[in-house]
Short mmCIF file of C-alpha atoms in Angstrom, two decimals:
data_model
loop_
_atom_site.label_atom_id
_atom_site.label_comp_id
_atom_site.label_asym_id
_atom_site.label_seq_id
_atom_site.Cartn_x
_atom_site.Cartn_y
_atom_site.Cartn_z
CA UNK A 342 0.45 -0.42 -0.08
CA UNK A 343 1.34 2.82 -0.71
CA UNK A 344 2.60 5.84 2.17
CA UNK A 345 0.16 9.05 1.28
CA UNK A 346 -2.62 6.53 -0.17
CA UNK A 347 -2.90 4.80 3.42
CA UNK A 348 -2.68 7.70 5.31
CA UNK A 349 -5.87 9.24 4.13
CA UNK A 350 -7.28 6.88 2.84
CA UNK A 351 -6.62 4.16 6.63
CA UNK A 352 -10.25 4.31 8.47
CA UNK A 353 -11.52 3.42 12.01
CA UNK A 354 -12.98 0.27 11.65
CA UNK A 355 -15.43 -0.92 14.37
CA UNK A 356 -16.75 -3.84 12.86
CA UNK A 357 -14.97 -7.10 11.89
CA UNK A 358 -15.22 -10.64 10.63
CA UNK A 359 -15.20 -13.79 12.19
CA UNK A 360 -11.72 -14.48 10.87
CA UNK A 361 -8.51 -14.68 12.90
CA UNK A 362 -6.18 -12.12 12.96
CA UNK A 363 -2.38 -14.59 12.37
CA UNK A 364 -0.28 -13.80 15.02
CA UNK A 365 3.15 -12.57 12.96
CA UNK A 366 0.25 -9.62 12.06
CA UNK A 367 -0.08 -8.63 15.95
CA UNK A 368 3.70 -8.12 16.18
CA UNK A 369 4.14 -6.87 12.46
CA UNK A 370 1.68 -3.44 13.75
CA UNK A 371 3.90 -4.03 17.22
CA UNK A 372 6.99 -3.67 15.05
CA UNK A 373 5.69 -0.66 13.47
CA UNK A 374 4.57 0.84 16.32
CA UNK A 375 8.56 0.80 17.93
CA UNK A 376 9.71 2.82 14.64
CA UNK A 377 7.54 5.80 16.32
CA UNK A 378 9.89 8.54 16.97
CA UNK A 379 10.37 9.49 20.29
CA UNK A 380 12.32 12.66 22.62
CA UNK A 381 15.75 11.27 22.97
CA UNK A 382 14.81 7.98 21.71
CA UNK A 383 13.01 6.83 25.24
CA UNK A 384 11.13 4.26 23.90
CA UNK A 385 8.25 4.87 26.98
CA UNK A 386 5.98 1.87 24.63
CA UNK A 387 4.78 -1.13 25.95
CA UNK A 388 2.90 -3.68 24.69
CA UNK A 389 -0.17 -6.80 25.41
CA UNK A 390 -1.27 -9.09 23.22
CA UNK A 391 -5.31 -10.28 24.41
CA UNK A 392 -6.86 -12.53 21.84
CA UNK A 393 -8.59 -14.84 24.32
CA UNK A 394 -12.00 -14.59 24.19
CA UNK A 395 -11.95 -14.99 27.83
CA UNK A 396 -9.70 -12.28 28.34
CA UNK A 397 -11.28 -10.43 25.30
CA UNK A 398 -14.78 -10.29 27.52
CA UNK A 399 -13.75 -9.35 30.70
CA UNK A 400 -11.51 -6.60 29.05
CA UNK A 401 -14.92 -5.15 27.29
CA UNK A 402 -16.22 -4.89 30.85
CA UNK A 403 -14.30 -2.24 31.40
CA UNK A 404 -15.77 0.44 28.82
CA UNK A 405 -19.22 1.42 26.91
CA UNK A 406 -17.19 0.26 23.57
CA UNK A 407 -17.69 -3.56 25.11
CA UNK A 408 -18.71 -5.06 21.64
CA UNK A 409 -15.79 -3.89 19.95
CA UNK A 410 -13.09 -5.65 22.06
CA UNK A 411 -15.56 -8.67 21.64
CA UNK A 412 -15.99 -8.73 18.48
CA UNK A 413 -12.12 -7.71 17.20
CA UNK A 414 -10.20 -11.04 16.83
CA UNK A 415 -7.33 -8.74 19.24
CA UNK A 416 -6.18 -6.12 20.83
CA UNK A 417 -3.24 -4.73 21.60
CA UNK A 418 -3.10 -2.42 24.74
CA UNK A 419 -1.04 0.35 25.04
CA UNK A 420 0.96 1.64 27.61
CA UNK A 421 3.99 4.33 29.03
CA UNK A 422 6.22 3.25 31.04
CA UNK A 423 6.82 5.71 34.33
CA UNK A 424 9.61 5.10 34.32
CA UNK A 425 11.38 5.52 31.00
CA UNK A 426 8.91 8.96 30.83
CA UNK A 427 11.32 12.46 30.92
CA UNK A 428 8.40 15.48 29.77
CA UNK A 429 4.82 14.14 29.62
CA UNK A 430 3.71 16.32 26.59
CA UNK A 431 6.79 15.24 24.74
CA UNK A 432 6.01 11.75 25.78
CA UNK A 433 2.73 11.20 25.56
CA UNK A 434 2.92 12.83 21.48
CA UNK A 435 5.94 9.72 21.10
CA UNK A 436 2.78 7.44 22.01
CA UNK A 437 0.16 8.99 19.65
CA UNK A 438 2.85 8.97 17.26
CA UNK A 439 3.57 4.77 18.26
CA UNK A 440 -0.49 4.66 18.01
CA UNK A 441 -1.01 6.29 14.06
CA UNK A 442 1.79 4.03 13.13
CA UNK A 443 -0.18 0.73 14.31
CA UNK A 444 -2.61 1.97 12.87
CA UNK A 445 -1.06 2.97 9.61
CA UNK A 446 0.38 -0.94 9.82
CA UNK A 447 -3.01 -3.10 10.41
CA UNK A 448 -4.42 -0.76 7.27
CA UNK A 449 -1.02 -1.62 5.26
CA UNK A 450 -1.48 -5.26 6.39
CA UNK A 451 -5.60 -5.46 5.41
CA UNK A 452 -6.59 -5.30 8.67
CA UNK A 453 -9.09 -2.93 10.46
CA UNK A 454 -8.50 -1.35 13.55
CA UNK A 455 -9.63 1.42 16.13
CA UNK A 456 -7.85 3.62 18.72
CA UNK A 457 -10.47 3.30 22.06
CA UNK A 458 -9.67 6.08 24.37
CA UNK A 459 -12.70 5.60 26.38
CA UNK A 460 -11.52 3.04 28.47
CA UNK A 461 -8.65 5.25 29.84
CA UNK A 462 -11.66 5.79 32.68
CA UNK A 463 -10.72 2.13 33.94
CA UNK A 464 -7.01 2.76 33.43
CA UNK A 465 -6.67 1.33 36.60
CA UNK A 466 -8.82 -1.67 36.46
CA UNK A 467 -7.48 -2.83 32.83
CA UNK A 468 -4.35 -2.64 34.66
CA UNK A 469 -5.18 -5.04 38.04
CA UNK A 470 -6.79 -7.28 35.10
CA UNK A 471 -4.15 -7.54 32.64
CA UNK A 472 -2.03 -8.20 36.05
CA UNK A 473 0.82 -5.31 35.32
CA UNK A 474 2.74 -2.88 37.84
CA UNK A 475 1.17 0.20 38.58
CA UNK A 476 4.53 2.03 36.70
CA UNK A 477 2.63 0.88 33.44
CA UNK A 478 -0.19 3.71 32.09
CA UNK A 479 -2.73 2.44 29.74
CA UNK A 480 -2.70 4.70 26.89
CA UNK A 481 -4.77 3.16 24.97
CA UNK A 482 -5.97 -0.28 23.11
CA UNK A 483 -6.05 -0.91 19.64
CA UNK A 484 -8.72 -3.91 18.67
CA UNK A 485 -7.75 -5.87 15.64
CA UNK A 486 -9.32 -7.76 12.81
CA UNK A 487 -10.44 -8.00 9.80
CA UNK A 488 -13.07 -5.42 8.30
CA UNK A 489 -16.65 -6.42 7.82
CA UNK A 490 -17.74 -2.06 6.65
CA UNK A 491 -15.77 -0.93 3.13
CA UNK A 492 -15.63 2.70 2.82
CA UNK A 493 -16.51 4.44 5.53
CA UNK A 494 -16.39 8.58 4.61
CA UNK A 495 -14.96 10.51 7.52
CA UNK A 496 -14.46 14.23 6.90
CA UNK A 497 -11.42 16.91 7.94
CA UNK A 498 -11.77 21.02 8.45
CA UNK A 499 -10.39 22.82 5.09
CA UNK A 500 -7.11 23.40 4.88
CA UNK A 501 -7.15 26.88 5.59
CA UNK A 502 -8.85 26.41 8.33
CA UNK A 503 -5.95 25.27 10.61
CA UNK A 504 -3.16 26.64 8.18
CA UNK A 505 -2.75 29.70 10.10
CA UNK A 506 -0.06 32.05 8.54
CA UNK A 507 2.80 31.67 6.16
CA UNK A 508 5.73 33.63 6.50
CA UNK B 704 6.58 4.60 -1.40
CA UNK B 705 5.39 1.58 0.40
CA UNK B 706 3.38 2.26 3.77
CA UNK B 707 5.39 -0.49 5.88
CA UNK B 708 8.55 -0.05 4.62
CA UNK B 709 8.36 3.77 4.35
CA UNK B 710 7.47 3.51 8.73
CA UNK B 711 10.14 1.32 9.57
CA UNK B 712 13.02 3.21 6.95
CA UNK B 713 12.14 7.21 7.52
CA UNK B 714 14.57 8.50 9.58
CA UNK B 715 14.72 12.01 11.99
CA UNK B 716 17.09 14.04 8.47
CA UNK B 717 18.94 17.36 9.95
CA UNK B 718 21.53 18.39 6.99
CA UNK B 719 19.73 19.11 4.72
CA UNK B 720 20.83 20.66 0.43
CA UNK B 721 19.56 24.03 -0.46
CA UNK B 722 17.27 23.45 -2.84
CA UNK B 723 14.02 25.24 -2.19
CA UNK B 724 10.93 23.32 -0.87
CA UNK B 725 7.59 23.25 -3.04
CA UNK B 726 5.12 24.91 -1.26
CA UNK B 727 3.02 22.91 -2.41
CA UNK B 728 4.74 19.42 -0.57
CA UNK B 729 4.43 21.40 2.59
CA UNK B 730 0.49 21.57 1.78
CA UNK B 731 0.52 17.96 1.40
CA UNK B 732 2.88 17.16 4.35
CA UNK B 733 0.45 19.08 6.74
CA UNK B 734 -2.88 17.56 4.31
CA UNK B 735 -1.29 14.14 5.99
CA UNK B 736 -1.06 16.03 9.26
CA UNK B 737 -4.47 16.17 9.69
CA UNK B 738 -5.63 12.84 8.89
CA UNK B 739 -4.63 11.39 11.76
CA UNK B 740 -7.63 10.59 14.22
CA UNK B 741 -8.57 12.92 16.90
CA UNK B 742 -11.14 12.32 20.12
CA UNK B 743 -14.54 12.68 19.42
CA UNK B 744 -12.56 13.87 15.85
CA UNK B 745 -11.87 17.34 17.35
CA UNK B 746 -8.57 18.39 14.88
CA UNK B 747 -7.45 20.46 17.34
CA UNK B 748 -3.75 20.98 15.64
CA UNK B 749 -3.28 24.31 13.95
CA UNK B 750 -0.63 25.15 11.47
CA UNK B 751 2.04 27.73 10.56
CA UNK B 752 4.57 28.25 8.36
CA UNK B 753 8.19 29.77 7.73
CA UNK B 754 9.43 29.80 5.11
CA UNK B 755 11.50 33.00 4.64
CA UNK B 756 15.29 33.41 5.91
CA UNK B 757 14.95 35.97 7.22
CA UNK B 758 12.27 34.60 10.74
CA UNK B 759 13.25 31.26 10.43
CA UNK B 760 16.43 32.76 11.84
CA UNK B 761 14.71 35.06 14.19
CA UNK B 762 13.07 30.89 14.95
CA UNK B 763 16.20 30.05 15.36
CA UNK B 764 17.54 31.57 18.45
CA UNK B 765 14.90 30.28 20.48
CA UNK B 766 16.58 26.80 20.01
CA UNK B 767 19.69 25.10 20.75
CA UNK B 768 19.06 23.22 17.12
CA UNK B 769 19.61 26.80 15.76
CA UNK B 770 21.05 25.58 12.44
CA UNK B 771 18.60 23.13 11.66
CA UNK B 772 16.29 25.78 11.51
CA UNK B 773 18.63 28.32 9.42
CA UNK B 774 19.36 25.74 7.08
CA UNK B 775 16.68 23.41 6.52
CA UNK B 776 14.08 25.06 3.99
CA UNK B 777 11.26 25.66 5.26
CA UNK B 778 9.86 24.70 8.70
CA UNK B 779 5.98 23.77 10.10
CA UNK B 780 5.61 25.05 13.61
CA UNK B 781 2.27 22.59 15.04
CA UNK B 782 0.67 24.54 17.76
CA UNK B 783 -3.02 22.32 19.58
CA UNK B 784 -5.72 24.80 20.00
CA UNK B 785 -6.79 24.92 23.87
CA UNK B 786 -9.95 26.07 23.14
CA UNK B 787 -10.91 22.30 21.28
CA UNK B 788 -9.12 20.00 23.66
CA UNK B 789 -11.18 18.00 25.22
CA UNK B 790 -8.55 15.89 28.07
CA UNK B 791 -4.59 16.83 27.43
CA UNK B 792 -2.83 12.93 27.63
CA UNK B 793 -5.62 12.20 24.68
CA UNK B 794 -5.25 15.93 22.74
CA UNK B 795 -1.43 15.35 23.13
CA UNK B 796 -1.85 12.18 21.89
CA UNK B 797 -3.57 13.18 19.24
CA UNK B 798 -1.28 15.82 18.13
CA UNK B 799 1.64 12.78 18.33
CA UNK B 800 -0.42 10.95 15.83
CA UNK B 801 -0.72 13.70 13.50
CA UNK B 802 3.14 14.75 14.24
CA UNK B 803 3.94 11.75 12.66
CA UNK B 804 1.68 11.63 9.29
CA UNK B 805 3.78 14.24 8.78
CA UNK B 806 7.42 12.96 9.45
CA UNK B 807 6.08 10.15 7.48
CA UNK B 808 4.41 12.16 4.79
CA UNK B 809 7.45 14.04 4.86
CA UNK B 810 9.50 11.06 3.88
CA UNK B 811 6.84 9.58 1.10
CA UNK B 812 7.67 13.06 -0.74
CA UNK B 813 11.65 11.74 -0.93
CA UNK B 814 12.02 15.21 1.96
CA UNK B 815 13.84 14.64 4.62
CA UNK B 816 12.46 16.12 8.34
CA UNK B 817 13.43 15.80 12.20
CA UNK B 818 10.75 16.52 15.47
CA UNK B 819 11.86 19.64 16.95
CA UNK B 820 10.94 19.45 20.92
CA UNK B 821 13.76 21.87 22.41
CA UNK B 822 12.29 24.50 21.30
CA UNK B 823 8.82 24.11 23.49
CA UNK B 824 11.67 25.34 25.92
CA UNK B 825 10.80 29.22 24.82
CA UNK B 826 7.23 27.76 23.74
CA UNK B 827 6.02 31.72 24.76
CA UNK B 828 8.31 33.21 22.57
CA UNK B 829 7.62 30.87 19.88
CA UNK B 830 4.21 32.13 20.08
CA UNK B 831 5.04 36.41 20.46
CA UNK B 832 7.39 36.02 17.10
CA UNK B 833 5.26 34.59 15.37
CA UNK B 834 2.44 37.55 16.77
CA UNK B 835 -0.41 34.11 17.82
CA UNK B 836 -2.81 34.01 20.31
CA UNK B 837 -2.66 32.53 23.70
CA UNK B 838 -5.08 30.90 23.27
CA UNK B 839 -2.57 27.98 21.10
CA UNK B 840 0.12 26.26 22.29
CA UNK B 841 3.69 24.96 20.91
CA UNK B 842 4.16 20.92 20.51
CA UNK B 843 6.91 20.80 17.59
CA UNK B 844 8.70 22.33 15.06
CA UNK B 845 9.03 20.22 12.04
CA UNK B 846 12.14 21.15 9.75
CA UNK B 847 11.79 20.40 6.35
CA UNK B 848 14.36 19.86 3.18
CA UNK B 849 15.80 17.68 1.04
CA UNK B 850 18.11 14.46 2.82
CA UNK B 851 22.30 16.09 2.29
CA UNK B 852 22.56 12.54 4.30
CA UNK B 853 21.15 9.44 3.57
CA UNK B 854 21.22 5.79 5.10
CA UNK B 855 21.15 6.89 8.74
CA UNK B 856 21.43 4.01 11.47
CA UNK B 857 18.71 4.36 14.18
CA UNK B 858 18.50 1.06 16.35
CA UNK B 859 15.20 -0.43 18.37
CA UNK B 860 14.68 -2.02 22.07
CA UNK B 861 14.38 -5.76 21.13
CA UNK B 862 10.03 -7.08 20.63
CA UNK B 863 10.73 -9.50 23.81
CA UNK B 864 11.37 -6.75 25.72
CA UNK B 865 8.16 -3.81 25.09
CA UNK B 866 5.99 -7.27 24.53
CA UNK B 867 5.23 -7.46 28.22
CA UNK B 868 2.65 -9.96 28.60
CA UNK B 869 0.17 -12.16 25.87
CA UNK B 870 -3.68 -13.24 26.69
#
């Protein structure tokens, strides 16, 4: 898939077929995430793969978007390692860059994915469920599966609205 | 350029030839940035293009990386609009996703770019220089030019170090 075309055609995919996603593809998505830039190259990202239906069911109870997590073939929980952080804003930005790489990689691999942020309200419950230490802070969950819906429409502001000045 | 290949081969480029960068390419980089996902699709990103050498010189005085800004053909200052924000962590993540799209787009267009974050220490001076209101918070400056150095090496942690668990 062409890079620019991929950036423009990527959509949040929330409905999936029952086809399972190969583990190798999930690892490729994570690998792509790790090639994001980070301040001082601190690479603060950490990942947990959740494929088992019972674990996904338990995770799903912690968000109003339970159906997405239950029907996606896999979820990747993305954490920031607080011990690796050096600047909150820059580290959260790096995590966003990592998440975007993951979404683009999923798209390039013919998968559909969505960045779930609402579940951050249950951050500590997610951490407890996955038996992770407190120095890991949940950043998002990415749900992944083969898309059941294509050609979704999305919209963006006109360039003139966001390009404020030119010198 | 292939999407996955682009993610893996992108590097921070800090040395540029004197070849100017067409305005159309800068607009394409910004357009790519706007196609990042954002929570509630709030699209909090705003952009300022700085090409004029005198303006770049003045901007360069606000960072220790002055030489990058002075030798890059163009800079794009990226701000978050505080009035559009709804959740600090999620909005900073969205800004990181936007910045990553911009870096990938520059790479796909044959340009070299680098995400400059150190200049955030001079955020209010940058805002004053560019005569922007206080509701815009500087997120980063992206320097763009034709790369003078190729095949830069970078490194990442092994997957086993960042993939903590699998369920």
